[in-house]
CSV table of C-alpha atoms in Angstrom, one decimal:
chain,number,residue,atom,x,y,z
A,1,MET,CA,61.1,56.8,29.5
A,2,PHE,CA,60.4,54.3,26.4
A,3,ILE,CA,57.0,53.8,25.5
A,4,PRO,CA,56.7,50.9,22.8
A,5,ASN,CA,54.5,52.2,20.5
A,6,THR,CA,54.1,50.3,17.4
A,7,PRO,CA,54.1,51.8,13.9
A,8,LEU,CA,49.9,50.9,13.9
A,9,ASP,CA,49.9,52.8,17.4
A,10,GLN,CA,51.9,56.3,15.5
A,11,LYS,CA,49.8,55.7,12.4
A,12,GLU,CA,46.6,56.3,14.8
A,13,MET,CA,48.1,59.0,16.8
A,14,LEU,CA,49.6,61.3,13.9
A,15,ALA,CA,46.2,61.3,11.6
A,16,LYS,CA,44.6,62.1,15.4
A,17,ILE,CA,46.6,65.1,15.4
A,18,GLY,CA,46.4,65.4,11.0
A,19,VAL,CA,49.8,65.3,10.0
A,20,SER,CA,51.0,62.0,8.0
A,21,SER,CA,54.2,61.1,9.3
A,22,VAL,CA,56.4,62.1,11.9
A,23,LYS,CA,58.8,64.2,9.9
A,24,GLU,CA,55.8,66.4,8.4
A,25,LEU,CA,55.1,66.7,12.8
A,26,LEU,CA,58.8,67.8,13.1
A,27,SER,CA,58.9,70.0,9.4
A,28,GLN,CA,59.3,73.8,11.7
A,29,ILE,CA,62.8,72.4,13.2
A,30,PRO,CA,65.6,73.1,10.8
A,31,GLN,CA,67.0,70.6,9.1
A,32,ASP,CA,70.3,70.7,10.0
A,33,LEU,CA,69.5,70.0,13.3
A,34,LEU,CA,67.4,67.1,13.0
A,35,TYR,CA,68.8,64.1,14.3
A,36,PRO,CA,70.4,62.1,10.9
A,37,VAL,CA,69.1,58.9,9.6
A,38,LEU,CA,71.1,56.1,11.1
A,39,ASN,CA,72.9,53.3,8.6
A,40,LEU,CA,72.2,51.3,10.9
A,41,PRO,CA,73.7,47.1,9.9
A,42,GLN,CA,70.8,44.0,9.7
A,43,ALA,CA,69.6,43.3,12.8
A,44,LEU,CA,71.1,40.0,14.8
A,45,THR,CA,69.4,37.2,16.4
A,46,GLU,CA,70.0,36.7,20.0
A,47,GLN,CA,72.9,34.3,18.9
A,48,GLU,CA,74.8,36.4,16.5
A,49,LEU,CA,74.4,39.3,18.9
A,50,THR,CA,75.8,37.0,22.0
A,51,ALA,CA,78.3,36.0,19.7
A,52,HIS,CA,79.1,39.2,18.3
A,53,ILE,CA,79.6,40.8,21.8
A,54,HIS,CA,81.7,38.2,22.8
A,55,ALA,CA,83.7,38.9,19.8
A,56,LEU,CA,83.6,42.9,21.7
A,57,ALA,CA,85.0,41.5,24.2
A,58,GLU,CA,88.2,39.4,23.6
A,59,LYS,CA,89.6,42.3,22.3
A,60,ASN,CA,89.8,43.8,25.4
A,61,LYS,CA,93.2,43.6,26.8
A,62,PRO,CA,93.5,42.8,30.9
A,63,LEU,CA,95.6,44.4,32.5
A,64,ASN,CA,96.8,44.0,36.5
A,65,ASN,CA,95.7,47.7,37.4
A,66,PHE,CA,97.5,49.7,39.7
A,67,ILE,CA,95.7,52.7,39.4
A,68,GLY,CA,93.3,54.9,41.8
A,69,ALA,CA,93.4,58.6,41.7
A,70,GLY,CA,89.6,58.5,42.7
A,71,ILE,CA,88.3,55.7,41.3
A,72,TYR,CA,89.8,52.3,43.6
A,73,GLU,CA,89.8,48.6,42.5
A,74,HIS,CA,88.4,46.5,45.6
A,75,PHE,CA,87.3,43.1,46.3
A,76,ILE,CA,83.2,42.8,46.2
A,77,PRO,CA,81.7,40.0,47.9
A,78,ALA,CA,79.8,37.5,46.1
A,79,ALA,CA,76.5,38.7,48.1
A,80,VAL,CA,76.5,42.0,47.0
A,81,ASN,CA,75.2,41.8,43.3
A,82,ALA,CA,73.6,38.7,44.2
A,83,LEU,CA,71.4,40.6,47.2
A,84,SER,CA,70.9,44.2,44.9
A,85,SER,CA,70.3,42.3,41.7
A,86,ARG,CA,66.8,40.9,43.4
A,87,GLY,CA,63.9,42.5,41.1
A,88,GLU,CA,62.4,44.2,44.3
A,89,PHE,CA,66.0,46.1,45.0
A,90,LEU,CA,66.4,46.5,41.4
A,91,THR,CA,63.8,48.0,39.4
A,92,ALA,CA,62.5,50.0,42.5
A,93,TYR,CA,63.1,53.5,41.7
A,94,THR,CA,63.7,57.3,43.9
A,95,PRO,CA,60.1,57.2,45.8
A,96,TYR,CA,58.3,60.1,44.9
A,97,GLN,CA,54.9,58.9,46.7
A,98,ALA,CA,57.0,57.7,49.6
A,99,GLU,CA,54.3,56.0,52.0
A,100,ALA,CA,53.9,52.9,48.9
A,101,SER,CA,57.8,52.4,48.9
A,102,GLN,CA,58.9,51.4,52.3
A,103,GLY,CA,61.2,48.9,51.1
A,104,THR,CA,63.4,51.5,48.9
A,105,LEU,CA,62.8,54.0,52.0
A,106,GLN,CA,64.0,51.4,54.4
A,107,THR,CA,67.1,50.5,52.3
A,108,ILE,CA,67.6,54.3,52.1
A,109,TYR,CA,67.8,54.3,55.8
A,110,GLU,CA,69.8,51.9,56.3
A,111,PHE,CA,72.2,53.5,53.9
A,112,GLN,CA,72.1,56.8,55.8
A,113,SER,CA,72.9,55.1,59.1
A,114,CYS,CA,75.8,52.7,58.1
A,115,LEU,CA,76.4,56.4,56.7
A,116,CYS,CA,76.5,57.6,60.3
A,117,ALA,CA,78.3,55.2,62.1
A,118,LEU,CA,80.8,55.2,59.3
A,119,MET,CA,82.0,58.9,59.3
A,120,ASP,CA,81.0,59.5,63.0
A,121,MET,CA,78.6,62.2,61.9
A,122,ASP,CA,75.0,63.4,63.1
A,123,VAL,CA,73.0,62.8,60.3
A,124,ALA,CA,74.0,61.9,56.1
A,125,THR,CA,71.9,62.2,53.1
A,126,ALA,CA,70.4,59.9,50.5
A,127,SER,CA,73.2,59.5,48.1
A,128,HIS,CA,74.6,62.0,46.0
A,129,TYR,CA,75.6,61.8,42.2
A,130,ASP,CA,79.2,61.7,42.9
A,131,GLY,CA,81.7,62.5,45.5
A,132,ALA,CA,82.8,65.6,43.9
A,133,THR,CA,79.3,67.1,43.9
A,134,ALA,CA,78.4,65.9,47.1
A,135,ALA,CA,81.9,68.5,47.9
A,136,ALA,CA,80.9,70.7,46.0
A,137,GLU,CA,77.2,71.1,47.6
A,138,ALA,CA,79.1,71.0,51.1
A,139,VAL,CA,81.4,74.0,50.2
A,140,LEU,CA,77.8,75.9,48.7
A,141,ALA,CA,76.2,75.0,52.4
A,142,SER,CA,79.2,76.4,53.8
A,143,LEU,CA,78.8,79.4,51.8
A,144,ARG,CA,75.0,79.9,52.9
A,145,ILE,CA,75.6,79.4,56.8
A,146,THR,CA,78.7,82.1,57.2
A,147,GLY,CA,77.2,84.4,54.5
A,148,ARG,CA,81.1,84.9,53.6
A,149,GLN,CA,82.5,84.7,50.4
A,150,GLU,CA,86.3,82.9,50.4
A,151,ILE,CA,86.6,79.1,50.1
A,152,ILE,CA,90.4,77.9,50.4
A,153,VAL,CA,91.0,74.0,49.3
A,154,SER,CA,94.2,72.0,49.4
A,155,SER,CA,97.0,72.1,46.7
A,156,ALA,CA,96.8,68.7,47.1
A,157,LEU,CA,92.9,68.6,46.7
A,158,HIS,CA,91.6,65.9,43.3
A,159,PRO,CA,92.2,68.3,40.1
A,160,HIS,CA,88.8,66.6,39.2
A,161,TYR,CA,87.2,68.0,42.0
A,162,LYS,CA,88.5,71.6,41.8
A,163,GLN,CA,87.0,71.7,38.2
A,164,VAL,CA,83.4,70.6,39.4
A,165,LEU,CA,83.7,73.3,42.2
A,166,ASP,CA,84.9,76.0,40.0
A,167,THR,CA,81.8,75.4,38.0
A,168,TYR,CA,79.1,75.3,40.5
A,169,VAL,CA,80.8,78.8,42.1
A,170,ARG,CA,82.5,80.6,39.1
A,171,HIS,CA,79.1,82.6,38.5
A,172,LEU,CA,78.3,83.3,42.2
A,173,PRO,CA,78.8,87.1,43.0
A,174,GLY,CA,81.7,87.5,45.2
A,175,VAL,CA,82.7,83.8,45.3
A,176,HIS,CA,86.3,83.1,45.1
A,177,ILE,CA,88.6,79.9,45.6
A,178,THR,CA,91.6,79.9,47.1
A,179,GLU,CA,94.3,77.1,47.0
A,180,ALA,CA,96.5,76.4,50.5
A,181,PRO,CA,100.3,75.2,49.8
A,182,LEU,CA,101.8,71.8,50.3
A,183,ALA,CA,104.9,71.7,52.8
A,184,GLU,CA,107.6,69.4,51.0
A,185,ASN,CA,106.6,65.8,52.8
A,186,GLY,CA,103.1,66.2,50.9
A,187,THR,CA,100.6,67.6,53.4
A,188,LEU,CA,99.0,70.5,54.2
A,189,ASP,CA,101.4,73.5,55.1
A,190,LEU,CA,99.9,74.7,58.1
A,191,GLU,CA,101.6,77.9,58.1
A,192,ALA,CA,100.4,79.2,54.9
A,193,LEU,CA,96.9,77.9,55.7
A,194,LYS,CA,96.9,80.4,59.0
A,195,VAL,CA,98.5,83.2,57.0
A,196,LEU,CA,95.5,82.7,54.9
A,197,LEU,CA,92.1,82.4,57.0
A,198,SER,CA,90.7,85.2,58.2
A,199,ASP,CA,87.3,86.8,58.6
A,200,LYS,CA,86.0,86.6,55.4
A,201,THR,CA,86.8,82.5,54.3
A,202,ALA,CA,83.7,80.3,55.2
A,203,VAL,CA,85.0,77.3,53.9
A,204,PHE,CA,87.8,75.1,54.6
A,205,LEU,CA,87.6,72.3,52.0
A,206,LEU,CA,90.2,69.3,53.2
A,207,GLN,CA,91.0,66.2,51.7
A,208,THR,CA,92.4,63.5,53.7
A,209,PRO,CA,94.2,61.2,51.8
A,210,ASN,CA,94.8,63.3,49.4
A,211,PHE,CA,95.0,63.5,46.0
A,212,PHE,CA,98.8,61.8,46.5
A,213,GLY,CA,97.1,59.5,49.1
A,214,CYS,CA,99.0,61.4,51.8
A,215,LEU,CA,97.3,61.3,55.3
A,216,GLU,CA,96.7,65.2,56.6
A,217,ARG,CA,97.0,66.2,60.1
A,218,ALA,CA,93.3,66.8,60.6
A,219,GLY,CA,92.8,67.9,63.8
A,220,GLU,CA,95.1,70.4,64.0
A,221,VAL,CA,93.8,71.8,60.4
A,222,SER,CA,90.5,71.5,62.2
A,223,ASP,CA,91.7,74.0,65.1
A,224,LEU,CA,93.1,76.6,62.3
A,225,VAL,CA,90.0,77.0,60.0
A,226,HIS,CA,87.2,77.1,63.4
A,227,LYS,CA,89.5,79.6,65.2
A,228,ALA,CA,88.8,81.7,62.1
A,229,GLY,CA,85.4,81.1,62.2
A,230,ALA,CA,84.8,78.6,59.2
A,231,LEU,CA,83.4,75.7,58.7
A,232,LEU,CA,85.3,72.5,58.2
A,233,VAL,CA,84.5,70.0,55.0
A,234,ALA,CA,86.3,67.2,55.0
A,235,LEU,CA,86.4,64.4,52.1
A,236,VAL,CA,87.5,61.1,53.0
A,237,HIS,CA,88.4,57.9,51.2
A,238,PRO,CA,85.3,55.7,52.9
A,239,VAL,CA,88.1,52.9,53.5
A,240,SER,CA,90.3,54.7,55.2
A,241,LEU,CA,88.2,55.0,57.8
A,242,GLY,CA,89.0,51.2,59.3
A,243,VAL,CA,92.1,52.4,60.4
A,244,VAL,CA,92.0,56.6,60.4
A,245,GLN,CA,90.1,59.1,62.7
A,246,THR,CA,87.1,59.8,61.7
A,247,PRO,CA,85.4,63.2,60.1
A,248,GLY,CA,83.6,63.4,63.2
A,249,SER,CA,86.5,62.9,65.7
A,250,TYR,CA,87.8,66.3,64.5
A,251,ASN,CA,85.5,68.2,64.6
A,252,ALA,CA,84.2,68.7,60.5
A,253,ASP,CA,81.1,70.4,60.2
A,254,PHE,CA,80.1,68.5,56.8
A,255,ALA,CA,82.1,65.3,55.2
A,256,VAL,CA,81.7,64.0,52.0
A,257,ALA,CA,83.0,60.7,50.2
A,258,GLU,CA,82.9,59.3,46.9
A,259,GLY,CA,81.1,55.5,47.7
A,260,GLN,CA,82.1,53.5,44.6
A,261,SER,CA,84.6,51.9,46.6
A,262,LEU,CA,82.0,50.3,49.1
A,263,GLY,CA,81.1,47.7,46.7
A,264,ASN,CA,80.9,49.3,43.9
A,265,ALA,CA,82.9,48.3,40.6
A,266,VAL,CA,85.4,50.4,38.6
A,267,ASN,CA,83.4,50.2,35.6
A,268,PHE,CA,85.9,52.3,33.5
A,269,GLY,CA,84.6,55.3,36.4
A,270,GLY,CA,81.3,55.9,36.9
A,271,PRO,CA,78.9,55.7,38.1
A,272,GLY,CA,80.0,56.8,41.5
A,273,LEU,CA,77.6,57.4,44.7
A,274,GLY,CA,78.0,61.2,46.8
A,275,ILE,CA,78.5,60.8,50.2
A,276,MET,CA,77.3,63.0,52.4
A,277,THR,CA,76.9,63.9,56.0
A,278,ALA,CA,76.4,66.4,58.5
A,279,LYS,CA,76.5,67.8,61.8
A,280,LYS,CA,72.7,67.9,62.9
A,281,ILE,CA,72.7,72.0,63.4
A,282,TYR,CA,73.4,72.2,59.9
A,283,MET,CA,70.3,70.0,58.6
A,284,ARG,CA,68.3,72.2,57.1
A,285,GLN,CA,71.2,72.8,54.8
A,286,LEU,CA,71.6,69.5,53.5
A,287,PRO,CA,70.6,68.7,49.6
A,288,GLY,CA,68.7,65.8,48.9
A,289,ARG,CA,66.1,63.7,50.8
A,290,ILE,CA,66.6,62.1,54.1
A,291,VAL,CA,64.6,59.0,55.6
A,292,GLY,CA,63.6,58.7,59.2
A,293,ILE,CA,61.1,56.5,61.3
A,294,ALA,CA,57.8,56.6,61.8
A,295,LYS,CA,54.6,55.0,62.8
A,296,ASP,CA,51.6,54.7,60.8
A,297,LYS,CA,47.9,55.3,61.7
A,298,ASP,CA,47.7,51.7,63.7
A,299,GLY,CA,51.2,52.1,65.5
A,300,HIS,CA,53.3,50.3,62.9
A,301,ARG,CA,57.1,51.6,62.2
A,302,SER,CA,57.1,53.4,58.7
A,303,PHE,CA,59.6,55.0,56.7
A,304,VAL,CA,59.0,58.4,55.9
A,305,LEU,CA,61.0,61.2,53.9
A,306,THR,CA,61.2,63.5,56.8
A,307,LEU,CA,63.6,66.4,54.8
A,308,GLN,CA,63.5,66.8,51.3
A,309,ALA,CA,65.1,69.6,50.3
A,310,ARG,CA,65.0,69.0,46.7
A,311,GLU,CA,64.0,70.8,43.2
A,312,GLN,CA,61.1,68.6,43.0
A,313,HIS,CA,59.6,69.5,46.3
A,314,ILE,CA,60.3,73.1,46.6
A,315,ARG,CA,60.5,76.1,44.0
A,316,ARG,CA,64.0,76.2,42.5
A,317,GLU,CA,65.0,79.6,43.8
A,318,LYS,CA,64.4,77.9,47.0
A,319,ALA,CA,65.9,74.9,46.9
A,320,SER,CA,69.4,74.0,48.5
A,321,SER,CA,70.5,72.5,45.4
A,322,ASN,CA,68.7,71.5,41.7
A,323,ILE,CA,71.7,68.4,41.1
A,324,CYS,CA,71.2,65.8,43.7
A,325,SER,CA,70.1,62.7,42.3
A,326,ASN,CA,69.9,59.7,44.6
A,327,GLU,CA,72.5,56.4,43.1
A,328,ALA,CA,70.2,54.5,44.5
A,329,LEU,CA,70.7,50.9,43.4
A,330,CYS,CA,74.9,51.9,44.2
A,331,ALA,CA,73.3,53.5,47.4
A,332,LEU,CA,72.0,49.8,48.0
A,333,ASN,CA,75.5,48.1,46.9
A,334,ALA,CA,76.7,50.0,49.7
A,335,VAL,CA,75.0,49.0,52.6
A,336,ILE,CA,75.7,45.2,52.0
A,337,TYR,CA,78.8,45.7,51.6
A,338,LEU,CA,79.4,47.8,54.7
A,339,THR,CA,76.7,45.5,56.2
A,340,LEU,CA,78.6,42.5,55.5
A,341,LEU,CA,82.1,43.8,56.2
A,342,GLY,CA,80.4,45.3,59.8
A,343,PRO,CA,83.6,47.5,61.9
A,344,LYS,CA,85.9,44.6,62.0
A,345,GLY,CA,85.8,43.5,58.3
A,346,LEU,CA,86.6,47.1,57.5
A,347,GLN,CA,89.4,47.6,59.7
A,348,GLU,CA,90.8,44.4,58.3
A,349,VAL,CA,90.4,45.9,54.7
A,350,ALA,CA,91.7,48.8,55.5
A,351,GLU,CA,95.1,47.2,56.9
A,352,LEU,CA,95.4,45.5,54.3
A,353,ASN,CA,95.2,48.5,51.7
A,354,LEU,CA,97.9,49.8,53.9
A,355,GLU,CA,100.3,46.9,53.7
A,356,ARG,CA,99.8,46.6,49.7
A,357,ALA,CA,100.8,49.7,49.4
A,358,HIS,CA,103.3,50.8,51.7
A,359,GLU,CA,105.1,47.2,50.2
A,360,LEU,CA,104.6,48.5,46.8
A,361,ALA,CA,105.9,51.4,47.7
A,362,ALA,CA,109.4,49.5,49.2
A,363,LEU,CA,109.4,47.1,46.0
A,364,ILE,CA,109.6,50.5,43.6
A,365,SER,CA,112.2,52.2,45.7
A,366,GLU,CA,114.5,49.2,45.1
A,367,VAL,CA,114.5,49.8,41.7
A,368,PRO,CA,117.7,52.4,40.5
A,369,GLY,CA,116.4,55.1,39.2
A,370,PHE,CA,112.1,55.5,41.0
A,371,LYS,CA,112.1,56.9,44.6
A,372,LEU,CA,108.9,57.9,46.6
A,373,LYS,CA,108.4,62.0,46.3
A,374,TYR,CA,107.0,62.5,49.5
A,375,SER,CA,107.7,61.5,53.1
A,376,ALA,CA,104.4,62.0,55.0
A,377,PRO,CA,102.4,58.5,56.4
A,378,PHE,CA,100.1,57.6,52.8
A,379,PHE,CA,97.2,55.2,52.6
A,380,ASN,CA,96.5,52.8,49.6
A,381,GLU,CA,98.5,54.9,47.0
A,382,PHE,CA,101.5,57.4,46.8
A,383,VAL,CA,103.4,59.2,44.2
A,384,VAL,CA,106.8,58.1,42.6
A,385,GLU,CA,109.2,60.3,41.0
A,386,CYS,CA,110.4,58.5,38.0
A,387,PRO,CA,113.9,59.0,35.7
A,388,VAL,CA,112.0,59.6,32.7
A,389,PRO,CA,108.0,60.9,31.8
A,390,ALA,CA,105.8,59.0,33.8
A,391,GLN,CA,103.2,58.3,30.7
A,392,ASP,CA,106.7,56.7,29.0
A,393,ILE,CA,106.4,54.1,32.0
A,394,ILE,CA,102.7,54.0,31.7
A,395,ASN,CA,103.0,52.5,28.5
A,396,LYS,CA,105.9,50.6,28.4
A,397,LEU,CA,104.0,48.7,31.6
A,398,GLU,CA,101.1,48.3,29.2
A,399,GLN,CA,102.8,45.9,27.4
A,400,LYS,CA,104.0,43.4,30.0
A,401,GLY,CA,100.2,43.8,30.9
A,402,PHE,CA,99.9,46.6,34.0
A,403,GLY,CA,98.2,49.5,34.4
A,404,ALA,CA,100.9,51.4,35.9
A,405,GLY,CA,99.2,53.8,37.5
A,406,TYR,CA,98.0,57.9,36.9
A,407,ALA,CA,100.4,59.6,35.2
A,408,LEU,CA,100.4,63.5,37.1
A,409,ALA,CA,102.2,65.0,34.1
A,410,GLY,CA,98.9,68.0,34.0
A,411,LEU,CA,100.2,69.0,37.4
A,412,LYS,CA,103.2,71.4,37.7
A,413,GLY,CA,106.4,70.1,38.2
A,414,MET,CA,105.7,66.6,38.1
A,415,GLU,CA,105.9,65.5,34.7
A,416,ASN,CA,107.9,62.5,35.5
A,417,CYS,CA,105.9,61.5,38.9
A,418,LEU,CA,103.4,58.3,38.7
A,419,LEU,CA,100.4,57.7,41.5
A,420,VAL,CA,100.2,54.2,42.2
A,421,CYS,CA,97.9,52.4,44.2
A,422,ALA,CA,97.7,49.0,45.8
A,423,THR,CA,94.3,47.8,47.1
A,424,GLU,CA,93.8,44.4,48.9
A,425,THR,CA,93.0,42.7,45.9
A,426,LYS,CA,97.0,42.6,45.2
A,427,THR,CA,98.9,39.9,46.2
A,428,GLU,CA,102.4,39.4,47.1
A,429,ALA,CA,103.3,38.2,43.5
A,430,ASP,CA,101.4,40.8,42.2
A,431,LEU,CA,103.8,43.5,43.9
A,432,LYS,CA,106.8,41.4,43.3
A,433,ALA,CA,105.8,41.1,39.5
A,434,TYR,CA,104.9,44.8,39.2
A,435,GLN,CA,108.2,45.8,40.5
A,436,THR,CA,110.2,42.9,38.3
A,437,ALA,CA,108.1,44.3,35.1
A,438,LEU,CA,109.6,47.8,35.8
A,439,LYS,CA,113.2,46.3,36.3
A,440,GLY,CA,112.9,45.1,33.1
A,441,ILE,CA,112.1,48.4,31.4
C-alpha cells in the first residue's frame, strides 16, 4: 500500500523514534543489501511525459498475430471494458469485510454461476491466480481426497503447466508425476494410459484441446481413470465449450481453465485468470472462497462468503492452499463477456475459431514443404511441420509483419514444428496473407 508521506511527515516520524535520517534507521543492514540510489532523469511535466510515452509506443512493431500456446487474442466487445472500468468495480478490492462488500460479492457470485453453467459442474470458486495454478491446486486436492501419491499427466499438457505442477509437488514425500504418451494422431495413447493407471494413481490431468490443439476422447479417458479409482481433472479452453462437450458431461471431478480468453486482453501474457470448478462432493477441498446467497435480519437477499478455505482465515497448515489470489478485475471482465455473449453468442465465437483454424491449416498445407503434423480433430490451433527450423520461419515472417506462431523446438523431436493459432479476430484476407507470406520465404 502506498502511503504518501511528505518530507515534513518523515522528519517528524524519524524524530519521534530518535534517528536523524532513513539512512541511520537502516544502518544495521549491510550496505550491499540496501537498494541502490537511483540515478533518475529530471522529472517531466505531464505534457512532456505524454509525448515521451507516445514516442516509446511508436517503437512497437505491430504484428498480425497467429500465436496462441495458452494466451489467445479474441475480440473483446467495447462494453466489457466500459463496464469494468466504472469506479465501483475498478477500485473495489477483495471483500475482507464481506458484509460491507455486497457489490463485489455479487459480481463474484455471478462469475461462479456463469462458470458452473459453462463447465457443467456443481460448484466454482472465486478466481485463482491463473490456469496453471488452478490445475495444480486441483491435483493437490485429488491427492488429499484419494490418499494416493501418483499423478499422471498427458505428454501433450502445456509445458509451462508441467513446470508449475512440478514446483507444487516436488517436495511432497512420495508424490511423483508420470507422463502418458501420445498416439501418432496427436491425442493420448489410450492403451498406454490403461497400462499406466493403477491402484496407486491419485489423479489424471487431461488437457483438451491439448497443447497441440488436438481434441481428446475425453469420455473414454474418464472411464479408464475412474475404473482405476482415480480422479479426473479436466483442463479446458473455455471458448471451445461453445462447440465441444463439457467437463461435466464426461464426469470430470474437477474442471479448470485459463480464463484470459473470456474478455481479457493478451497484455504481453498476463495477468491470467484461474478458473476452478468441481463436483459438489469435493467442495470443501477447494482452495479460495465461494460466495453464496443468504438473507439478512430483515429478510432481504444478501451475498456472503459461504466457504473460506484460504490462508487468511485458516491456520497455514490447515488451509487447502496458500496461493489462491482472486483475480477480481479479470473475473469481472469474464462475467461481463459471458453475459454479453450468452450461450448462442459463445457458440458462434467457438464456431468461428474452429472454422478459421481449419481454413488456415488447409491454406498452409498447400505451401510446398509444409504439412500438418497430427491428424486428430483440432480447435483453435494446430502443429505445422516446416522444412526448416520453426524459429527461422518466425524470424522471416516477423519481417513481413506476422507473428507466425509458437516454436516447439524445446520439445524433443519437434525442432521444425510450429504451433499456429487462428481465432475469430482473423479475416479471410488475413489467412490468405499468411499463406502468401509463407510462400514468399
